[in-house]
CSV table of C-alpha atoms and ligand atoms in Angstrom, one decimal:
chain,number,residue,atom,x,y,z
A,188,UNK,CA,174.6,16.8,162.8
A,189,UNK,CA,171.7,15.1,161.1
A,190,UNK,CA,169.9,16.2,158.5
A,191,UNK,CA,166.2,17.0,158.6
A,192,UNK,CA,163.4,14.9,156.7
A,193,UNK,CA,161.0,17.7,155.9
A,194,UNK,CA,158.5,15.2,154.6
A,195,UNK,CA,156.2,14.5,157.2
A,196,UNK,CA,156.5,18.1,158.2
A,197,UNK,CA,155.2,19.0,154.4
A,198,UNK,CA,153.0,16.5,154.7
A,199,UNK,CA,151.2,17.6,157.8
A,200,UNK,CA,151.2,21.2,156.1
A,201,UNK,CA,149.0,19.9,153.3
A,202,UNK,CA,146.6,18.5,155.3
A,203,UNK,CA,145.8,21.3,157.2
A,204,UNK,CA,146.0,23.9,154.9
A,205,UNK,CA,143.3,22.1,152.9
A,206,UNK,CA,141.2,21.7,156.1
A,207,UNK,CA,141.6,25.3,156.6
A,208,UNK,CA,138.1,26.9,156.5
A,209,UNK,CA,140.0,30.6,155.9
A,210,UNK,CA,142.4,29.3,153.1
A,211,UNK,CA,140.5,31.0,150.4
A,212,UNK,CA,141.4,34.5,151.9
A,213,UNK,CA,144.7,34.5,150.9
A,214,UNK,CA,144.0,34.9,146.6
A,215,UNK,CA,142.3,38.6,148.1
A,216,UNK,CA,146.1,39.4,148.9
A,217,UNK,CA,149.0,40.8,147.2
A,218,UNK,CA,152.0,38.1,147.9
A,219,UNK,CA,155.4,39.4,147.1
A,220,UNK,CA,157.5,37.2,144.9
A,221,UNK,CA,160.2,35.4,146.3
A,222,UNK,CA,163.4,34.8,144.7
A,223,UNK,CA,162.2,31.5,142.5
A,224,UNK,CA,159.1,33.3,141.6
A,225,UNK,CA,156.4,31.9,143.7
A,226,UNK,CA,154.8,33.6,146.3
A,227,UNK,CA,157.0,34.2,148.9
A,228,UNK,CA,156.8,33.2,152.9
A,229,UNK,CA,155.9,36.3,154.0
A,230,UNK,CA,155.9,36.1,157.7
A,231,UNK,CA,156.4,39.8,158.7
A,232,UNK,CA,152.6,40.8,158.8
A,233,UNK,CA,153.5,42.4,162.5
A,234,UNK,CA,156.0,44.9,160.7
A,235,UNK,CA,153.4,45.7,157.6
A,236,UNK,CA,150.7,43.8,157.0
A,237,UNK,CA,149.9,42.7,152.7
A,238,UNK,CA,148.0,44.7,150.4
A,239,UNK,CA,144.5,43.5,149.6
A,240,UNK,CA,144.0,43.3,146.1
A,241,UNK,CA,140.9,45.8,147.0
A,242,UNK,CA,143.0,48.8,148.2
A,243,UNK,CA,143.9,49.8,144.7
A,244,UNK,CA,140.5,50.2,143.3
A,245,UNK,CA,139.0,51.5,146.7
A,246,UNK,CA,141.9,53.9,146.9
A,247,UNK,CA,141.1,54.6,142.6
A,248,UNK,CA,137.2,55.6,143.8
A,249,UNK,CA,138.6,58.5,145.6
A,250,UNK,CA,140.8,59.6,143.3
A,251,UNK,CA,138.3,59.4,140.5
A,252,UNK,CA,136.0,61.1,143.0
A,253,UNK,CA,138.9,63.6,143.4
A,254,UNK,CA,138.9,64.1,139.7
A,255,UNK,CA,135.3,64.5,138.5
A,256,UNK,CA,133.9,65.6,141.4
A,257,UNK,CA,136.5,68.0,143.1
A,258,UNK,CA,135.3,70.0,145.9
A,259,UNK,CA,132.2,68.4,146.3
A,260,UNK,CA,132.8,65.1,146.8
A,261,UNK,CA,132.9,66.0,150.1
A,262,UNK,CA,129.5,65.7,150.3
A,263,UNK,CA,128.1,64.0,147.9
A,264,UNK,CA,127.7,60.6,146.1
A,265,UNK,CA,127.1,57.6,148.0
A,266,UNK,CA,130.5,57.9,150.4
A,267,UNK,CA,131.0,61.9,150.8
A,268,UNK,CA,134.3,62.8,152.1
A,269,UNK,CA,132.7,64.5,155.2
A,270,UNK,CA,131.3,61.6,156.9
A,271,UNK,CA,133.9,59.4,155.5
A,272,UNK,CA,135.7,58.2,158.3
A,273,UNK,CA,132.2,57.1,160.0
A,274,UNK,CA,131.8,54.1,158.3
A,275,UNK,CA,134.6,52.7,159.7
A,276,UNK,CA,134.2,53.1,163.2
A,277,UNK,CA,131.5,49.9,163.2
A,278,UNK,CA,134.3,47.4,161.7
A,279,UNK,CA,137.2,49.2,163.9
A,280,UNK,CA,134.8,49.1,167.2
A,281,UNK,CA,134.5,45.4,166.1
A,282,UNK,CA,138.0,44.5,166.4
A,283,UNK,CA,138.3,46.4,169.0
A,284,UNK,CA,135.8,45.1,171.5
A,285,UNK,CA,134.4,48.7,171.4
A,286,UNK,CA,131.4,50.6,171.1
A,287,UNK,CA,131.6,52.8,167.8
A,288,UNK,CA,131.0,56.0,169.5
A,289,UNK,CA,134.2,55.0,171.7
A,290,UNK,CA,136.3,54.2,168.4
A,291,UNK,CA,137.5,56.8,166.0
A,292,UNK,CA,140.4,56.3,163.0
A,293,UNK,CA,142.7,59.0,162.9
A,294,UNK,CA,146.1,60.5,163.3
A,295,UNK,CA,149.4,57.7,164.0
A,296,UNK,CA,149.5,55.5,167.1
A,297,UNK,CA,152.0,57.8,168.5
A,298,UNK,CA,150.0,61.2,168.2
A,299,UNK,CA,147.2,59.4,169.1
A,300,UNK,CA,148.9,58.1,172.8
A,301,UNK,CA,150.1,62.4,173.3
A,302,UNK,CA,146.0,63.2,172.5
A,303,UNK,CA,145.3,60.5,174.9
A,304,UNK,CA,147.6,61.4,177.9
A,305,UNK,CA,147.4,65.3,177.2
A,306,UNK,CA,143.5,64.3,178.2
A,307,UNK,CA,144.2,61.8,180.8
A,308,UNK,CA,147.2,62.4,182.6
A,309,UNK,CA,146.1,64.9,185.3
A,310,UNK,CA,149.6,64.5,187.9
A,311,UNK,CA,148.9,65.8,191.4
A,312,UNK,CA,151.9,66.7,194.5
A,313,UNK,CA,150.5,62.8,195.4
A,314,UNK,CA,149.0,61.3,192.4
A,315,UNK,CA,152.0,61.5,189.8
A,316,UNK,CA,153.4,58.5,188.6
A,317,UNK,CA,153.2,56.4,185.0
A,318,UNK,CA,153.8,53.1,185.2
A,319,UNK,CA,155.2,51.5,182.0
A,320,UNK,CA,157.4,48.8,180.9
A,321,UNK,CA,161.1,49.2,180.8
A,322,UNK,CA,161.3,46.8,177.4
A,323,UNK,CA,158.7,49.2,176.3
A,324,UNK,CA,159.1,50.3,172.6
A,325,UNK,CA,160.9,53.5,172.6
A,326,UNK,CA,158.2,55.7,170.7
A,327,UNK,CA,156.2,54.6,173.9
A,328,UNK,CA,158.6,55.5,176.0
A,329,UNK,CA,159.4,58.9,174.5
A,330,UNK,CA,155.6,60.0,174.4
A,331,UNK,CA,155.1,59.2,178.0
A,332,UNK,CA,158.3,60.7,179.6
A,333,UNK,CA,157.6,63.7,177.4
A,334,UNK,CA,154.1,64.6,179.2
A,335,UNK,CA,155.7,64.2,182.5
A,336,UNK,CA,158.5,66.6,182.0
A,337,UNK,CA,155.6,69.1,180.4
A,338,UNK,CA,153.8,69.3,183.5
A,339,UNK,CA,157.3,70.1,185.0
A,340,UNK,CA,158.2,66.7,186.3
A,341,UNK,CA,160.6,64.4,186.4
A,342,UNK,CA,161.2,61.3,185.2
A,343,UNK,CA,163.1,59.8,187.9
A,344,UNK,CA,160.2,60.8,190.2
A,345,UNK,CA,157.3,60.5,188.1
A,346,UNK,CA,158.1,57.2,185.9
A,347,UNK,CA,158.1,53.4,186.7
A,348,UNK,CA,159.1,51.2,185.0
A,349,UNK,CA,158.1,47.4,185.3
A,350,UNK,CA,160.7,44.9,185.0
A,351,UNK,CA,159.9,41.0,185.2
A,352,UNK,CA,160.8,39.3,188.1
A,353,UNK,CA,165.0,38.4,188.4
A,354,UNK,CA,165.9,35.5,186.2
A,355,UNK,CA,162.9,36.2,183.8
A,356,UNK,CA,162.7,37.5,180.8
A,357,UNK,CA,158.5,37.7,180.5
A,358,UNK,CA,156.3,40.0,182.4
A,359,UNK,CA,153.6,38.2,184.9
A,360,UNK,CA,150.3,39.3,185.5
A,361,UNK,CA,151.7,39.0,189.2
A,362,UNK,CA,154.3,40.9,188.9
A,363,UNK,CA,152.9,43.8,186.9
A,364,UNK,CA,149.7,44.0,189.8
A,365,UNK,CA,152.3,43.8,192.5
A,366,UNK,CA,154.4,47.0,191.3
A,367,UNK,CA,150.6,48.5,190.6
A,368,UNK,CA,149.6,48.2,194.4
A,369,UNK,CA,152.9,49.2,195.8
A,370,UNK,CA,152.6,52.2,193.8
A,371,UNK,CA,148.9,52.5,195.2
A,372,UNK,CA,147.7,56.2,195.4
A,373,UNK,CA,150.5,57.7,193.7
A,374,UNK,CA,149.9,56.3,190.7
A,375,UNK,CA,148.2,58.2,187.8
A,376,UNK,CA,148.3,55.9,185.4
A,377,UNK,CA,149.4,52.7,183.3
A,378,UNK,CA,150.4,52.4,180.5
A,379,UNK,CA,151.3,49.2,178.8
A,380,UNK,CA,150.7,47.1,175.4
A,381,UNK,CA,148.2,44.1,175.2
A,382,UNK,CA,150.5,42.6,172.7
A,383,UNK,CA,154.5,43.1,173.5
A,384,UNK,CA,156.5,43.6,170.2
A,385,UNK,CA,159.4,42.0,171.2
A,386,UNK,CA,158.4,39.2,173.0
A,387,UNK,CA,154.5,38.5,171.5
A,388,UNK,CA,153.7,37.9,175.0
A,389,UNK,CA,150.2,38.8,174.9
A,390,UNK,CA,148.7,40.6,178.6
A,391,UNK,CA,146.1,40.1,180.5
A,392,UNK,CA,144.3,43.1,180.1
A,393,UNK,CA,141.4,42.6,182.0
A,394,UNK,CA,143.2,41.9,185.1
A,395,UNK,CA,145.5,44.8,184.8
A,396,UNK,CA,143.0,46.9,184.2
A,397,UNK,CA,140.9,46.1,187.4
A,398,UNK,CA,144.2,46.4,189.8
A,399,UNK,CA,144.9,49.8,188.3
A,400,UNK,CA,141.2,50.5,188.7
A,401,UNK,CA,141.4,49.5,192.2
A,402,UNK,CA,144.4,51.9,193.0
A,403,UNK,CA,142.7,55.0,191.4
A,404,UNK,CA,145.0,54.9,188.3
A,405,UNK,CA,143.8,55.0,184.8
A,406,UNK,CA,144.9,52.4,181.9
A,407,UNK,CA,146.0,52.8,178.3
A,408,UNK,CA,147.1,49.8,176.2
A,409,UNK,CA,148.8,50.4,172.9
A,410,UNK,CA,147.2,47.8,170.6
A,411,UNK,CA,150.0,48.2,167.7
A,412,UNK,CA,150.3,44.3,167.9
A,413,UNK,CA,147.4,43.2,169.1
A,414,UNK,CA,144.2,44.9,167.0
A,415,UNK,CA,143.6,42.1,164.2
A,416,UNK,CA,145.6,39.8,165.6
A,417,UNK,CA,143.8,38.8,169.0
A,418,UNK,CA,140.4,38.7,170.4
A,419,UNK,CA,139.8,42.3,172.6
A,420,UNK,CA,137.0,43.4,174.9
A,421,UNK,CA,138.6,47.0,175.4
A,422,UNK,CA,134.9,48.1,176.5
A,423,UNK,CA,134.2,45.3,178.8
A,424,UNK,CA,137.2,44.7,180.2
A,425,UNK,CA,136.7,48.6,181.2
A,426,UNK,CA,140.0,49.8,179.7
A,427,UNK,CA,140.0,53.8,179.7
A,428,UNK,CA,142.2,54.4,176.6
A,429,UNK,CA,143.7,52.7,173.8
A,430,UNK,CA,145.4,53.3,170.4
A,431,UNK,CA,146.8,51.4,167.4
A,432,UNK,CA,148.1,51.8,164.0
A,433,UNK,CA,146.9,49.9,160.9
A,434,UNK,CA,149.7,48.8,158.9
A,435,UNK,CA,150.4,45.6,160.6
A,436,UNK,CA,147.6,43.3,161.3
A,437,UNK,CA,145.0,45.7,160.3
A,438,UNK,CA,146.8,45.5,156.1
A,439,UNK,CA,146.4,49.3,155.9
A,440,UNK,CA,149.4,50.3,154.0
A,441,UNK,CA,152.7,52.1,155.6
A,442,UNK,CA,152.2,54.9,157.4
A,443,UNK,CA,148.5,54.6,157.2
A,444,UNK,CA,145.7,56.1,159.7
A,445,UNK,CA,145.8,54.9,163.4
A,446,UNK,CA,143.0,54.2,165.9
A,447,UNK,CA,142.0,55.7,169.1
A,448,UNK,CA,139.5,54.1,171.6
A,449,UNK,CA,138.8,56.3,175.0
A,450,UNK,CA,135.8,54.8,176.9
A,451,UNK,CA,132.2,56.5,176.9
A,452,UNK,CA,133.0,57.4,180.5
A,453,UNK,CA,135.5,60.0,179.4
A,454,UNK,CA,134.7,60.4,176.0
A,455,UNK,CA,131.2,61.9,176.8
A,456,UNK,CA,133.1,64.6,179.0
A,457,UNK,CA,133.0,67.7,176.9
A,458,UNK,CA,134.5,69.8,180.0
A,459,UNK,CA,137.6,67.4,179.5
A,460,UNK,CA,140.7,69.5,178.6
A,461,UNK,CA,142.3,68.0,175.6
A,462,UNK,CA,144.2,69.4,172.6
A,463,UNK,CA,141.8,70.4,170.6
A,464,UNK,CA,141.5,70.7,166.9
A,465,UNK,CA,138.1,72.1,164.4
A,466,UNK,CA,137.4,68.3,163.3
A,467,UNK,CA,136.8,67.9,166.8
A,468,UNK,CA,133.9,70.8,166.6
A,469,UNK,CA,130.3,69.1,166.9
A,470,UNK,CA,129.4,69.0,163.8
A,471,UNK,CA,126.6,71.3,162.9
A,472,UNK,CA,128.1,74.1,163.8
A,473,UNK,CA,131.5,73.3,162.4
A,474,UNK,CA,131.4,75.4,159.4
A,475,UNK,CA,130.2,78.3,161.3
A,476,UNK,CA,133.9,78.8,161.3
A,477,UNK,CA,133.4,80.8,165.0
A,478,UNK,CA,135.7,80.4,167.7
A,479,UNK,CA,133.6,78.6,170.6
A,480,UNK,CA,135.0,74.9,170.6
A,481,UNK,CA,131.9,72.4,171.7
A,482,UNK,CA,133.2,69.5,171.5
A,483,UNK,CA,132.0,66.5,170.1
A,484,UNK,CA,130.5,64.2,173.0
A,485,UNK,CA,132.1,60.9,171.9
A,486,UNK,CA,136.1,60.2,171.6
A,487,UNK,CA,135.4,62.2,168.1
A,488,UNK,CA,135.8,65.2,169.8
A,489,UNK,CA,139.8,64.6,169.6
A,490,UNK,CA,140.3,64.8,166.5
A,491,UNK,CA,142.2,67.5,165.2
A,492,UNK,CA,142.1,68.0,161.4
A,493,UNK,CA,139.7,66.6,158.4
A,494,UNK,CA,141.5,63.0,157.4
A,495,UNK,CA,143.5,61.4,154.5
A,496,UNK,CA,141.1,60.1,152.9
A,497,UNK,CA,143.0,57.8,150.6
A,498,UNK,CA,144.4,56.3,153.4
A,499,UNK,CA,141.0,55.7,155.2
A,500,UNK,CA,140.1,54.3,151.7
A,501,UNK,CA,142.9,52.1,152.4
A,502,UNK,CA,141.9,50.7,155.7
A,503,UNK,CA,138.2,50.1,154.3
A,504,UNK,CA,139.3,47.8,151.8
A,505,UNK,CA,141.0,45.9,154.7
A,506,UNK,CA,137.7,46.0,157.4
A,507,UNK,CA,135.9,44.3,155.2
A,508,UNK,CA,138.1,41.6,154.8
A,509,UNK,CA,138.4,41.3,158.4
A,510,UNK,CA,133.9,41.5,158.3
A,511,UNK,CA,134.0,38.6,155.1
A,512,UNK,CA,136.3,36.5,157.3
A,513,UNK,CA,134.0,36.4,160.2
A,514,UNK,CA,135.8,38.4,162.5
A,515,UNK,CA,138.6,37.9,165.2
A,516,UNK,CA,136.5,34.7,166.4
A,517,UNK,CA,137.6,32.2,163.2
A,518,UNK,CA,140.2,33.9,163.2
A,519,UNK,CA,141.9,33.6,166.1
A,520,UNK,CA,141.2,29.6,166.0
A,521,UNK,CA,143.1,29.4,163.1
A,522,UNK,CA,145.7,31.4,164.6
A,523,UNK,CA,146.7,29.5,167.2
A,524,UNK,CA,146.2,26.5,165.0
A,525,UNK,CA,149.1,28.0,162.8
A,526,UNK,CA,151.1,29.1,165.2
A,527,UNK,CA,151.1,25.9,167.6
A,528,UNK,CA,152.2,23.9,164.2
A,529,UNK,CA,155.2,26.3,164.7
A,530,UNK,CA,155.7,26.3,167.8
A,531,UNK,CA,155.2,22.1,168.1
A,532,UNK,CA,158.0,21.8,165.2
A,533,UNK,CA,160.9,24.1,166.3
A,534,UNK,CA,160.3,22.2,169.7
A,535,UNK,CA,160.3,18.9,168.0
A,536,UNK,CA,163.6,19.6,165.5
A,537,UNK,CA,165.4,22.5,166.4
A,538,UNK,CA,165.6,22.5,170.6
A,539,UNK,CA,169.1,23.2,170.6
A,540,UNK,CA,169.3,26.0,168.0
A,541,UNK,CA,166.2,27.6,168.9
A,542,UNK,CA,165.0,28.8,172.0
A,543,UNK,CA,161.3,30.2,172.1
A,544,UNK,CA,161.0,32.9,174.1
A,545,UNK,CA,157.5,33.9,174.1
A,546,UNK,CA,154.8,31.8,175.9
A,547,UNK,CA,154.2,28.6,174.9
A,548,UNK,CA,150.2,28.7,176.2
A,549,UNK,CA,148.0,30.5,173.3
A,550,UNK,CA,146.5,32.4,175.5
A,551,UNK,CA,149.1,34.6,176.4
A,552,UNK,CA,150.7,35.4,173.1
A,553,UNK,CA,149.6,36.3,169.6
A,554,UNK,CA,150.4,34.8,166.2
A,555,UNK,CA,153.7,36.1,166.4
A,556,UNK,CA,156.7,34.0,168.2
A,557,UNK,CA,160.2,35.6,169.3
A,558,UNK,CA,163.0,32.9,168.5
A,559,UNK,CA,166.2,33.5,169.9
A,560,UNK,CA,169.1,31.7,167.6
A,561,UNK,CA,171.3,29.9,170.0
A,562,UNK,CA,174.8,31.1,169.2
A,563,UNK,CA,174.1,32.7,166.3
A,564,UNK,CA,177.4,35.1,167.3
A,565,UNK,CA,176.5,38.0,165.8
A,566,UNK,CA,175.5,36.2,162.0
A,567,UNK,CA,171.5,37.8,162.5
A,568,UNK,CA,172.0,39.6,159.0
A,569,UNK,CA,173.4,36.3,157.6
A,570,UNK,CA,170.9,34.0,159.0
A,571,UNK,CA,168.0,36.5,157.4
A,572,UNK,CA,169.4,36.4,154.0
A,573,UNK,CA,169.6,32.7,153.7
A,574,UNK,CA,166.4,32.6,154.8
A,575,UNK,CA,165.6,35.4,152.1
A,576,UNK,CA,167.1,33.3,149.2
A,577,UNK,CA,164.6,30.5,150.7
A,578,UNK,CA,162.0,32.7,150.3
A,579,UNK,CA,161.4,32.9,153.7
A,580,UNK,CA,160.4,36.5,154.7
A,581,UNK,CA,161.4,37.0,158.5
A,582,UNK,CA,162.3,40.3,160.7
A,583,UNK,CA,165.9,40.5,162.8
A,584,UNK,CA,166.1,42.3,166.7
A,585,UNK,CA,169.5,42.6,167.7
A,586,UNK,CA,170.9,41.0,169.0
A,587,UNK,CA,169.9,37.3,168.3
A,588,UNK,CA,166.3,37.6,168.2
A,589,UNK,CA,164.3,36.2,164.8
A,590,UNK,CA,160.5,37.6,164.6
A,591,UNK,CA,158.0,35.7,162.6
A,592,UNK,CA,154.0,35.7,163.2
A,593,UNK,CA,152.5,33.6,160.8
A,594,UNK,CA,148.8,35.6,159.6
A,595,UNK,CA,145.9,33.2,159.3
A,596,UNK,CA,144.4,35.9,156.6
A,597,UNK,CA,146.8,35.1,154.4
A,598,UNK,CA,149.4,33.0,156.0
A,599,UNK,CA,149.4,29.1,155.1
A,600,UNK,CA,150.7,25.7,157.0
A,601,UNK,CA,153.0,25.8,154.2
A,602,UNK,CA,154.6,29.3,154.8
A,603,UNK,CA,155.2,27.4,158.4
A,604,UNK,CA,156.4,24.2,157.3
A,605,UNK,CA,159.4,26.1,154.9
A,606,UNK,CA,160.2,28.3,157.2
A,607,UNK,CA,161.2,25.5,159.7
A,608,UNK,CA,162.9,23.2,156.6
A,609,UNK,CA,165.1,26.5,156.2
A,610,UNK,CA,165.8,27.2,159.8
A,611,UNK,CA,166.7,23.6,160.2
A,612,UNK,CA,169.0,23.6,157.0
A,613,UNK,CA,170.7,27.0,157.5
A,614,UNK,CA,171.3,26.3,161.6
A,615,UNK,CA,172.7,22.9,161.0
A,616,UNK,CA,175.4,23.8,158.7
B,1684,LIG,C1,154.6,49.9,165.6
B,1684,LIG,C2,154.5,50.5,166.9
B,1684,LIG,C3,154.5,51.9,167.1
B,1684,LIG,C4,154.5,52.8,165.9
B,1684,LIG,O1,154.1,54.1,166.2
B,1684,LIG,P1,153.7,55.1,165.0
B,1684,LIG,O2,153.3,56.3,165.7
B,1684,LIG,O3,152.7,54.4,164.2
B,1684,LIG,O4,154.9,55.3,164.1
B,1684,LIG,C5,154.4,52.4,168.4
B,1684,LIG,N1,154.4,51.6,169.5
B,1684,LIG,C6,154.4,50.2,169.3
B,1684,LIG,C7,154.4,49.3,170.5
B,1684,LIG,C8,154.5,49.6,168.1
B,1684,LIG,O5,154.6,48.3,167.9
């Protein structure tokens, strides 16, 4: 056993941190206290993003609004309720490598995937199969198998589910277009995330996309952990569908209003069946109140019901941010600055307490890294509450796996350098 010098580690923290172009973004955030006081080491921001200091007072307009103005503050004043949710879809096409008429905030990333499939999944006796991931997070899971045994298929025919090759634990590129082409014209459509919550292996989407393309399939990616975290090109890399939440990297608050992208292609289609809802009415003719649906010609014409617009209020506060910061171009460079630092440390002190299971090339993960603790025997709740008492915020899987994806919003050297002191400390006792 030796015991760790954290100084140059602290020291090396420092120095970036006040090189870091992006540092100032942190004071616009909410940091919850940890147990000395200070600001904790809040590296959860994949579970639920911070609270910009904004949200309060952009969520207090409406309310106020709500107050005074009542009913009609729907349409009037400078940001009526009616049109509310339009001036997002510029900031959220942004992130999204999207045109704005292809990008529309609404619903939860879950509805959002059953609007999306109810749309896009057309099974034939030949075409009929949905390719997803086995590891694939169960909400996922459930939405998909539940449109195939709607139609009146069944699962064991109609899913497939991609494993990584034996004696792996990470998906290839390879491997995924391999199962896509053996699948070849019976495949429907894929459905898979661009940023894998368990492992932060990032995909490649555009490479995907055009194997599934070439087979006559259609492709979704969920985005839960990848919109504000990496760089997408959803419209250029010609991906048909996508949908996200906005309580982790997008700082939106729990529960808040997801996102839905669906590419001009299909979302100019009016004669596409869909679940339909009145906020999906064009909208002249909305409050005519009759009984002819006409859809809206862009992916607006899913929505079902007017939105919360507290919530929207919510994820306002946080585009901006986003916009102030430059975008996903600055960034992302600091991202992968941050998260090599980790990444170079638990490699350089910890090797044989700490394996790193996601990808150690930036360009196929995230901020976020998936440590597994080397016998940690079952002591995962342990492990998080020492780090807890250190101030070190962190997120448990079961059964050995530590989560942490260090934000360049608001996410310092710092955060990086204690959290590798306290791993170090609490795994060599
Ligand atoms: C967070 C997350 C969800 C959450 O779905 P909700 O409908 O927002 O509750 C779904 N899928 C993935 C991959 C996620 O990471």
């Amino acid at each position: 056993m030796t015991t760790l010098d954290p100084s140059p580690l602290r020291d090396e923290a420092r120095q970036f941190d006040q090189a870091d172009p992006l540092a100032c973004f942190r004071t616009q955030f909410h940091l919850p206290r940890g147990p000395k006081g200070g600001p904790a080491h809040y590296l959860v921001g994949n579970s639920l993003g911070l609270q910009p200091k904004r949200t309060a007072s952009y969520i207090g307009e409406e309310l106020s609004k709500w107050q005074h103005d009542a009913v009609h503050a729907h349409f009037s004043g400078p940001l009526p309720w009616m049109p509310y949710h339009e001036c997002l879809a510029g900031s959220m096409a942004a992130l999204a490598g999207a045109r704005p008429h292809e990008v529309v905030t609404m619903n939860s990333l879950t509805v959002n995937l059953h609007l999306m499939l109810a749309s896009l999944y057309r099974p034939t006796l030949r075409r009929h199969k949905i390719l997803i991931e086995a590891g694939a997070f169960p909400s996922d899971h459930y939405a998909v198998e539940s449109h195939i045994t709607c139609r009146g298929g069944l699962p064991e025919q109609s899913l497939v589910l991609v494993t990584p090759q034996a004696g792996q634990e990470l998906l290839s590129t390879e491997r995924i277009c391999d199962v896509i082409s053996k699948t070849a014209d019976a495949l429907a459509l894929v459905w898979l995330p661009a940023v894998q919550y368990y492992t932060g292996q990032r995909l490649d989407v555009r490479t995907i996309t055009a194997e599934a393309h070439r087979q006559g399939a259609l492709v979704g990616f969920d985005l839960a952990h990848a919109i504000g975290n990496v760089p997408l090109n959803l419209h250029g890399d010609d991906v048909d569908f996508a949908v996200w939440c906005s309580y982790k990297y997008l700082n939106s608050g729990p529960g808040s209003v997801g996102g839905c992208y669906l590419h001009e292609r299909h979302a100019r289609r009016t004669d596409l069946p869909r679940l339909a809802g009145w906020w999906g009415h064009d909208k002249a003719t909305r409050f005519r109140m009759e009984n002819q649906f006409q859809p809206i010609p862009t992916v607006e014409g899913w929505q079902l019901s007017n939105p919360p617009i507290l919530s929207l209020a919510a994820i306002r506060a946080s585009l901006e941010i986003f916009a102030e910061a430059g975008g996903m171009e600055p960034l992302r460079e600091k991202s992968v600055r941050l998260t090599g630092f980790l990444d170079r440390w638990l490699s350089a002190l910890l090797p044989e307490r700490v394996r790193i299971i996601t990808h150690h090339a930036p360009e196929e993960r995230g901020c976020q890294l998936s440590l597994e603790v080397l016998s940690s025997h079952g002591n995962g709740r342990r492990i998080i509450e020492q780090l807890e008492s250190r101030g070190v915020v962190t997120d448990w899987r079961e059964p050995n796996v530590l989560r942490v994806a260090p934000v360049p919003l608001y996410n310092t050297f710092e955060d990086v350098a204690e959290l590798v002191v306290a791993l170090a400390e609490i795994l060599d006792r």
